[in-house]
XYZ file of C-alpha atoms in Angstrom:
579
model
C 61.061 67.568 134.222
C 63.420 69.146 136.997
C 64.266 72.975 136.213
C 67.795 73.860 137.392
C 68.648 77.133 138.839
C 70.412 78.377 135.807
C 67.330 77.592 133.857
C 65.402 80.564 135.652
C 64.758 82.590 132.576
C 63.251 79.494 130.825
C 60.976 79.008 134.077
C 59.806 82.556 133.809
C 59.025 82.361 130.198
C 56.966 78.955 131.155
C 55.103 80.581 133.681
C 53.918 83.290 131.505
C 52.731 80.801 128.841
C 50.819 79.101 131.772
C 49.206 82.156 132.306
C 48.373 82.802 128.789
C 46.725 79.341 128.702
C 44.682 80.184 131.447
C 43.874 83.568 130.082
C 43.121 81.971 126.669
C 40.828 79.408 128.075
C 38.418 81.992 129.325
C 38.695 84.151 125.970
C 36.498 82.094 123.584
C 35.782 78.767 122.054
C 36.870 80.104 118.774
C 40.328 81.218 119.920
C 40.899 77.727 121.695
C 39.518 75.550 118.609
C 42.615 76.363 116.614
C 42.998 76.054 112.837
C 44.731 73.547 110.494
C 45.212 74.287 106.708
C 46.822 72.591 103.942
C 48.040 73.403 100.589
C 49.668 71.304 97.627
C 49.295 73.970 95.119
C 49.879 77.728 95.366
C 47.128 79.993 96.504
C 44.778 76.768 96.946
C 44.315 76.549 100.549
C 42.251 73.668 102.189
C 40.974 74.448 105.906
C 40.995 71.014 107.561
C 39.895 72.683 111.046
C 38.542 76.055 111.920
C 37.136 78.550 109.514
C 39.365 81.230 107.913
C 36.711 83.976 108.592
C 37.097 83.390 112.431
C 40.962 83.210 112.731
C 43.200 86.379 112.857
C 43.629 88.129 109.585
C 47.525 87.968 110.401
C 49.652 85.408 112.558
C 53.188 85.836 113.888
C 55.975 84.070 112.258
C 57.725 82.955 115.501
C 60.454 80.475 115.052
C 59.367 79.692 111.326
C 61.433 82.368 109.938
C 64.512 79.974 110.633
C 63.182 77.778 107.667
C 63.460 80.439 104.706
C 66.886 81.065 106.242
C 67.525 77.447 106.163
C 66.532 77.242 102.472
C 68.610 80.299 101.565
C 71.690 78.861 103.255
C 71.544 75.350 101.488
C 70.380 76.535 98.103
C 72.822 79.482 97.882
C 75.555 77.226 99.440
C 76.320 79.449 102.178
C 79.074 77.806 104.331
C 77.835 76.174 107.227
C 79.377 78.043 110.069
C 79.192 76.227 113.465
C 77.731 78.212 116.368
C 79.453 77.822 119.525
C 77.799 78.120 123.010
C 79.695 79.473 125.781
C 79.629 78.967 129.747
C 79.374 81.650 132.447
C 79.349 85.389 131.552
C 80.353 84.756 127.781
C 76.783 82.646 127.191
C 74.351 84.495 125.178
C 70.635 84.533 125.902
C 69.052 81.703 124.237
C 72.119 79.559 124.521
C 70.426 76.957 126.527
C 68.175 76.213 123.713
C 71.024 75.517 121.252
C 73.487 73.743 123.108
C 75.819 72.848 126.129
C 78.599 75.157 127.095
C 81.424 75.072 124.999
C 79.736 73.006 121.903
C 79.510 73.726 118.385
C 76.297 73.017 116.431
C 76.144 72.687 112.559
C 73.362 73.987 110.550
C 70.822 70.863 110.617
C 71.327 70.405 114.276
C 70.458 74.219 114.937
C 67.252 73.705 112.832
C 66.404 70.724 114.840
C 67.172 72.648 118.128
C 65.545 75.906 116.843
C 68.965 77.842 117.461
C 67.891 81.184 116.457
C 71.386 82.550 117.155
C 72.888 80.361 114.475
C 70.554 81.437 111.890
C 71.045 85.434 112.367
C 71.868 86.500 108.908
C 74.480 88.937 110.046
C 76.208 85.990 111.293
C 75.819 83.932 108.469
C 77.002 87.053 106.323
C 73.914 86.982 104.304
C 73.409 90.402 102.383
C 69.905 92.113 101.695
C 70.285 92.519 98.288
C 71.217 88.977 97.852
C 68.447 87.624 99.598
C 66.055 89.763 97.720
C 67.283 88.684 94.362
C 67.000 84.797 95.527
C 63.552 85.585 96.893
C 62.191 87.425 94.060
C 62.901 84.586 91.763
C 61.507 82.096 94.048
C 58.647 83.708 95.631
C 57.613 86.755 93.504
C 54.082 86.590 95.374
C 55.402 86.819 98.486
C 56.612 90.114 99.053
C 57.326 90.125 102.707
C 59.834 87.145 102.347
C 62.011 89.296 99.722
C 62.643 91.625 102.462
C 65.224 90.391 105.071
C 64.302 92.728 107.596
C 61.129 91.304 107.919
C 62.269 87.749 108.407
C 62.014 87.836 112.121
C 59.759 86.483 114.798
C 57.377 89.365 115.267
C 56.508 89.822 111.889
C 52.689 89.160 111.163
C 51.622 87.695 107.596
C 48.316 85.905 106.497
C 48.575 82.015 106.732
C 48.118 81.839 103.050
C 51.311 83.630 102.512
C 53.316 81.228 105.189
C 51.919 78.339 103.000
C 52.726 80.139 99.526
C 56.233 80.711 101.016
C 56.435 77.095 102.136
C 55.480 75.962 98.619
C 58.015 78.049 97.025
C 60.779 76.162 98.728
C 62.991 74.304 95.785
C 61.794 70.420 95.997
C 65.411 69.344 96.377
C 66.034 71.773 99.372
C 62.630 70.891 100.902
C 63.617 67.128 100.970
C 66.741 68.242 103.066
C 64.603 70.396 105.200
C 62.270 67.567 105.994
C 65.313 64.931 106.620
C 66.738 67.423 109.079
C 63.722 68.161 110.979
C 62.719 64.459 111.489
C 65.058 65.109 114.386
C 62.449 67.732 115.930
C 59.914 64.843 116.362
C 62.650 62.724 117.843
C 63.537 64.999 120.717
C 62.367 63.150 123.790
C 60.423 66.337 124.655
C 58.374 65.899 121.742
C 57.670 62.084 122.304
C 53.994 62.561 123.100
C 53.026 63.487 119.438
C 54.738 60.429 117.945
C 51.689 57.944 118.563
C 49.587 60.416 116.288
C 52.210 61.815 113.491
C 54.810 59.120 113.385
C 57.651 60.642 110.985
C 55.471 61.265 107.957
C 54.722 64.950 109.180
C 57.967 67.051 109.373
C 57.407 70.505 111.025
C 58.910 73.248 112.552
C 57.468 74.649 115.596
C 56.718 78.538 116.569
C 55.345 80.401 119.550
C 54.964 84.138 119.879
C 53.009 86.912 121.309
C 49.245 86.560 120.360
C 48.268 88.769 117.736
C 44.541 89.694 119.263
C 44.806 88.440 122.953
C 46.961 91.064 125.023
C 49.158 89.034 127.379
C 48.631 85.633 125.589
C 50.621 83.392 123.332
C 49.988 81.884 119.913
C 51.842 79.027 118.509
C 51.888 75.910 116.473
C 53.884 74.236 113.711
C 54.324 74.305 109.988
C 56.195 72.043 107.688
C 55.521 69.526 104.670
C 54.189 65.936 104.255
C 56.493 63.683 101.628
C 54.903 64.524 98.749
C 55.590 68.546 99.337
C 52.159 69.164 100.704
C 52.535 72.106 102.826
C 50.640 72.405 106.212
C 50.151 74.937 109.182
C 48.328 74.684 112.237
C 47.899 77.364 115.215
C 45.855 78.026 118.235
C 46.392 79.960 121.342
C 49.162 78.738 123.596
C 52.479 77.293 123.312
C 53.726 75.321 120.262
C 54.329 72.140 122.352
C 50.610 72.013 123.897
C 49.042 73.059 120.692
C 50.619 70.462 118.409
C 49.926 67.895 121.142
C 46.201 68.970 121.125
C 45.865 69.039 117.518
C 48.171 66.292 116.278
C 45.077 63.682 116.177
C 42.893 66.175 114.184
C 45.765 66.534 111.490
C 46.619 63.036 111.245
C 42.864 62.635 110.878
C 42.053 65.098 108.375
C 45.519 65.154 106.842
C 46.961 61.490 106.097
C 50.851 61.123 105.375
C 51.629 61.225 101.785
C 52.334 57.862 100.161
C 54.698 59.453 97.545
C 57.916 60.934 98.338
C 59.416 63.682 96.375
C 63.120 61.665 97.194
C 62.682 58.210 97.509
C 65.803 55.990 98.369
C 66.283 53.111 95.909
C 66.272 49.219 97.156
C 67.363 46.646 94.674
C 66.088 43.237 95.637
C 67.127 39.957 94.267
C 63.865 37.834 94.551
C 63.507 34.333 94.934
C 67.107 34.089 95.933
C 67.033 30.651 97.384
C 64.848 29.090 94.879
C 65.977 28.680 91.523
C 63.719 29.824 88.582
C 63.239 27.630 85.366
C 61.149 29.955 83.598
C 59.305 33.511 83.318
C 56.220 33.569 80.926
C 53.403 35.981 80.336
C 50.148 34.686 81.830
C 48.201 35.284 78.578
C 51.138 33.558 76.616
C 52.819 30.811 78.630
C 54.675 29.300 75.808
C 57.138 32.122 75.303
C 59.920 32.562 77.914
C 60.991 36.075 78.791
C 64.761 36.338 79.219
C 65.307 39.851 79.679
C 63.820 43.438 80.053
C 61.386 44.897 82.592
C 57.810 43.380 82.900
C 54.507 44.872 82.777
C 51.565 43.082 83.300
C 50.753 39.600 84.809
C 53.546 36.860 84.368
C 53.721 33.322 86.071
C 56.787 32.457 87.780
C 57.801 28.758 87.433
C 60.179 27.324 89.855
C 62.795 24.343 89.356
C 60.812 22.441 91.962
C 57.919 22.951 89.386
C 56.082 25.323 91.807
C 54.703 28.243 90.211
C 53.516 31.874 91.406
C 51.640 34.761 89.628
C 53.134 38.035 89.903
C 52.041 41.600 88.363
C 54.867 44.300 87.793
C 54.445 47.704 86.346
C 57.842 48.020 85.312
C 59.661 47.675 88.569
C 60.563 44.157 88.231
C 62.969 43.039 85.292
C 64.332 39.753 84.011
C 68.011 39.021 83.742
C 69.841 35.492 82.473
C 73.174 35.566 83.247
C 75.516 33.252 81.354
C 75.210 29.654 82.607
C 72.821 30.383 85.514
C 69.158 30.429 86.038
C 66.934 33.403 85.270
C 66.940 36.094 87.923
C 64.189 38.294 88.876
C 65.192 41.776 90.030
C 63.152 44.414 91.565
C 64.283 47.894 91.643
C 61.932 49.755 94.146
C 61.699 52.860 96.168
C 62.442 52.410 100.000
C 58.807 53.218 100.978
C 57.607 50.749 98.005
C 59.864 48.204 99.587
C 58.983 48.472 103.006
C 55.370 48.569 102.233
C 55.729 44.982 100.381
C 57.620 43.739 103.153
C 54.525 44.910 105.707
C 52.315 42.652 103.274
C 54.529 39.806 103.075
C 55.476 39.454 106.726
C 52.709 40.769 108.186
C 49.133 42.483 107.666
C 48.508 46.162 107.361
C 45.168 45.588 108.463
C 46.439 45.623 112.141
C 47.355 49.100 112.223
C 49.714 49.492 115.328
C 51.453 45.892 115.038
C 52.129 46.895 111.263
C 53.725 50.141 112.339
C 55.963 48.524 114.445
C 56.787 45.933 111.755
C 57.671 48.548 109.285
C 59.953 50.259 111.531
C 61.772 47.076 112.364
C 61.988 46.274 108.795
C 63.285 49.712 107.849
C 65.963 49.190 110.959
C 66.845 45.810 109.665
C 67.349 46.738 105.971
C 69.509 49.829 107.046
C 71.537 47.549 109.199
C 72.105 44.872 106.785
C 71.610 46.050 103.067
C 74.816 46.636 100.922
C 75.068 50.085 99.325
C 75.944 49.691 95.564
C 75.053 51.652 92.339
C 73.110 54.017 93.999
C 70.907 51.644 95.700
C 70.590 49.366 98.752
C 71.056 45.914 97.851
C 69.460 42.653 99.689
C 68.038 39.477 99.007
C 64.463 38.201 99.213
C 65.108 35.450 101.288
C 63.833 34.147 104.751
C 67.374 34.738 106.168
C 67.041 38.271 105.392
C 63.531 40.219 104.838
C 60.773 38.620 102.531
C 59.259 41.095 100.120
C 56.068 40.603 98.060
C 56.700 40.596 94.281
C 53.621 42.227 93.737
C 52.574 45.727 94.181
C 51.750 46.674 97.954
C 48.367 47.261 99.033
C 46.907 50.962 99.802
C 46.939 50.029 103.550
C 50.629 48.939 103.730
C 51.575 52.018 101.679
C 49.612 54.184 104.250
C 51.320 52.606 107.153
C 55.139 52.975 105.708
C 53.983 56.669 105.090
C 53.313 57.155 108.577
C 56.558 55.669 109.720
C 58.734 57.189 107.104
C 62.387 57.786 108.156
C 61.960 56.094 111.718
C 64.501 53.352 112.349
C 66.110 52.071 115.341
C 69.548 51.638 116.490
C 71.545 50.625 119.419
C 70.229 46.978 119.400
C 69.912 43.998 116.995
C 66.819 44.274 115.231
C 65.244 41.190 113.899
C 61.831 39.770 113.878
C 59.777 36.622 113.519
C 56.223 35.236 113.380
C 56.030 33.566 116.643
C 59.342 33.632 118.479
C 59.817 36.266 120.968
C 63.025 37.339 122.792
C 64.817 40.783 123.560
C 65.877 42.103 120.292
C 63.582 40.091 118.137
C 59.920 41.341 117.528
C 57.091 38.580 117.706
C 54.595 39.399 114.954
C 52.116 37.382 116.949
C 52.834 39.410 120.350
C 52.679 42.383 118.378
C 49.255 41.632 117.253
C 48.081 40.761 120.541
C 49.380 43.997 122.021
C 47.920 45.909 119.284
C 44.522 44.446 120.050
C 44.856 45.326 123.629
C 44.948 48.856 122.779
C 48.861 49.229 122.784
C 50.534 51.762 120.176
C 53.530 51.047 117.993
C 55.902 52.616 120.359
C 54.740 50.567 123.209
C 55.118 47.398 120.862
C 58.672 48.204 119.985
C 59.830 49.040 123.595
C 58.854 45.552 124.781
C 60.990 44.168 121.638
C 63.829 46.409 121.501
C 64.314 47.931 125.318
C 67.596 49.031 124.525
C 67.037 50.352 121.171
C 66.499 53.940 120.372
C 65.871 56.087 117.452
C 68.642 56.515 114.623
C 69.032 60.336 113.929
C 70.124 61.377 110.344
C 73.632 62.554 111.774
C 74.332 58.614 112.031
C 74.002 59.070 115.824
C 71.229 57.729 118.269
C 68.864 59.331 120.226
C 69.804 57.465 123.456
C 73.831 57.716 124.218
C 73.475 55.367 127.368
C 75.144 56.238 130.891
C 75.620 52.699 132.281
C 76.923 53.464 135.697
C 73.720 55.451 136.156
C 71.502 52.723 135.237
C 73.654 50.335 137.440
C 72.954 52.870 140.324
C 69.491 53.093 139.638
C 69.166 49.038 139.328
C 71.060 48.632 142.531
C 68.979 50.696 144.632
C 65.437 49.912 143.209
C 64.242 47.646 146.240
C 65.135 50.197 148.624
C 63.245 52.997 146.729
C 60.376 50.533 146.220
C 59.794 50.043 149.785
C 60.109 53.500 150.438
C 57.621 54.279 147.961
C 55.244 51.364 148.770
C 52.566 53.472 150.423
C 52.171 55.549 147.433
C 49.286 54.382 145.187
C 50.471 54.157 141.692
C 54.027 53.740 142.106
C 55.580 51.159 139.682
C 59.093 50.238 140.086
C 60.418 50.226 136.723
C 63.334 47.876 135.690
C 63.848 48.678 132.280
C 64.516 52.122 132.191
C 67.611 53.642 130.224
C 69.536 56.587 131.459
C 70.827 58.514 128.272
C 73.289 61.415 128.161
C 71.447 64.839 127.791
C 73.023 66.889 124.997
C 71.400 70.094 125.690
C 68.415 71.713 127.275
C 66.710 70.555 130.647
C 66.559 67.030 132.240
C 63.773 65.128 130.754
C 61.899 61.634 131.249
C 60.329 60.247 128.168
C 57.385 58.526 129.115
C 57.151 56.775 125.477
C 60.399 55.113 125.410
C 61.229 55.191 129.195
C 64.175 56.704 128.898
C 65.753 59.379 131.262
C 68.004 62.067 129.938
C 70.449 63.832 132.214
C 74.079 65.334 131.751
C 75.509 63.156 134.588
C 74.834 61.362 137.862
C 77.423 61.520 140.570
C 76.870 64.688 142.438
C 74.313 65.168 144.780
C 72.414 67.376 142.707
C 72.542 65.024 139.724
C 71.185 62.271 141.885
C 68.500 64.314 142.828
C 67.823 65.017 139.202
C 67.968 61.347 138.083
C 65.477 60.358 140.834
C 63.301 63.357 139.881
C 63.129 62.072 136.425
C 62.755 58.611 137.552
C 59.788 59.330 139.816
C 58.097 61.038 136.689
C 57.937 57.812 134.896
C 57.256 55.536 137.952
C 54.405 57.659 139.107
C 52.837 58.573 135.158
C 49.972 56.878 136.365
C 49.564 58.613 139.724
C 47.948 62.226 139.918
C 51.056 63.566 141.618
C 53.320 62.411 139.077
C 53.271 65.847 137.358
C 53.544 67.704 140.612
C 56.996 69.252 140.194
C 57.451 70.581 143.731
C 56.260 67.232 145.476
C 58.164 64.987 142.899
C 61.385 66.964 143.790
C 60.387 66.509 147.344
C 60.452 63.077 147.034
C 63.595 62.949 144.913
C 65.662 64.849 147.548
C 64.570 62.480 150.445
C 65.717 59.388 148.296
C 68.839 60.861 147.728
C 69.590 61.567 150.949
C 68.426 58.375 152.234
C 70.505 56.076 150.076
C 73.553 58.323 150.408
C 77.083 58.108 148.759
C 77.611 54.794 149.910
C 74.744 52.862 148.290
C 76.434 53.331 144.518
C 80.271 53.510 145.254
C 82.645 50.800 146.796
C 86.020 52.073 146.058
C 88.320 55.141 147.412
C 88.784 56.214 143.861
C 85.081 56.519 142.939
C 84.398 58.056 146.140
C 86.706 60.972 145.381
C 85.846 61.513 142.163
C 82.473 61.784 143.237
C 83.226 64.254 146.006
C 85.588 66.278 143.585
C 82.186 66.314 141.024
C 80.064 67.613 144.015
C-alpha cells in the first residue's frame, strides 16, 4: 500500500503499532496466543482459544462502542444524520477513515468504515437519560452500558460483559447490524480473511492501548453468527493482524451457523417443464394428493410415466389450478434454497468448489428471480437453476452458511457442468482447481474476472476506471521488459482498476483489483504502478518492501512518460491540468 503525504498521521500510528508488535513478541507466549470466546446464552461463555485465567481481567472496548450506538439509533429510530467530510483546514481528525473530502456518509456506511465521528452521541443528539432508560431495559445486567459517558474506546470491561452486551441487542436490530457489517469484511483491505471466514462471520474490529503491556496495542473483533451466537476475539497487536492470525482457529472451532434469525423467502415452482400426473404418499399410492402441505415421503409421477420419491417437512405444497396439471411448490429460506442447489448442481463434499458454486447460485438468483408477495420467485428448471426437492444435506448447509450474503455483480453470472468461458463457472473446472489447492476466491476469479462483490447498498465493490485499465494494458510489454531481471515478477493481464471511495490506495491480492482515486497525474500514475507491482511481485520477497516498490514505481512512471498513454492534445491538456 502506498502511503500519501497527507496520511502522515496514519503512517505514524501504523509505525507505533508495528513497534508494539515487536514489543509484544518478546513479552510472553500467553500474551501472543490470543483468545476466542463465544456465547449463545447470557453468562455462559465458551472459551475456544486461550484460558480465561490467563487473559487480562478487563479489555478495552476500542471501536466496539459504535455497535451499541448503532443499536440504539436503529431501535429508537434516531434520524440518520449523514456525516460530511471536508477538505483542507476544515477536515476533522480521523476524517480519512470516514470518507473523502466533501463526501457525506450514512449510518451503515459509517459502521462499515468505523467512522467514530458519525457515532458521537452529541452529534446524534442522544440524551444520557434516554440512553440509560433504554439500556436498563435491554441490558439490566450490564451496568457500564447504561452510562453513556462510559461508551467510549478507552473503557475497559470484562470480556463476559462485552458478550452479554452483544446478546442484549434485539434480534431484529442484530440482523440489520450483521447486514451492515458484511461490508466490513468485503472491504479490499480485509480480503485476506475471506478465505477463512467467508460471509458467515459478521464482526466489528477494535484496536486500543493494551491493558497490561505499556506501549503495546490490543486488538481483535466481536460480532455474531447468523443464529445470534456472539463471539469475541482478541490478542496483542492491531485488529487486522489479530483477526488475520486467529481467523483459521475461529472458523475451525466455531463453525458458521446454519440457521438464520431472519432468512429471505424463496418460492420455487418444481419441475416446471415436466408435467406432473399425480402426487401420492409412498405408503398409500392409490390416493392422489391434490392440495396442502406435504409432510413425509411422497411419490411424484410425471406425465411421461417417470417417477421420483421426495421427502418434505412441510416446506413443499401441492396446488391444482383449474384445467392445469398438479403443481409442486416449495417455500424455502434462502439458505435452504441455495443448499439444495449445491446438492442438485454440484457436490458439497468438494468444499472450495462448492463454496464457489453457492456464491454463483446466490448471485444468479438475485439477478434473475422475480420478487412477488414477499418472496423471490424462480422456477426449478435447467434454463434457470435446478433445486433438489429433498432436504439439503448437512454439508451443503454448512457450505452455504460459510458464504452467507456473498454475491457477485458487474458481470453475467452463470454456471455449467462442463462448459467454461468468461462469465460461466464450469463445475468440472472448479473441482479440478479445488483439488489443486485453490480456494473459492481463486475459482470465482477465473470464471468471473470482471465481477466484484455486491454490497448491501445495491452498489458494487469495484467501480471500474476503464481508462486506467487501458493505460496498464498498453504498457505491460514495456513494463515486462524492464522488470524481466526481477525474479518472481508476473505480468498480470487481468487486473481491474477500481475507484477508491476513501482511505489509502490498495491492491487486493485475492481479487487482483487495484483501488486508486485517479490515474492521470504524475503522482496518481506512481500510485497505480506501485499497487500493480504489489500484485505482480506478490510471490517475490521484495513485494512487500514499500520503499523498494515505490522506487520501482517512480522509475516506471518516468520511463513511460505522458506520451505512452495519451494521443490527443485535449487529453494531454487535461492531464497537465490535473498535475
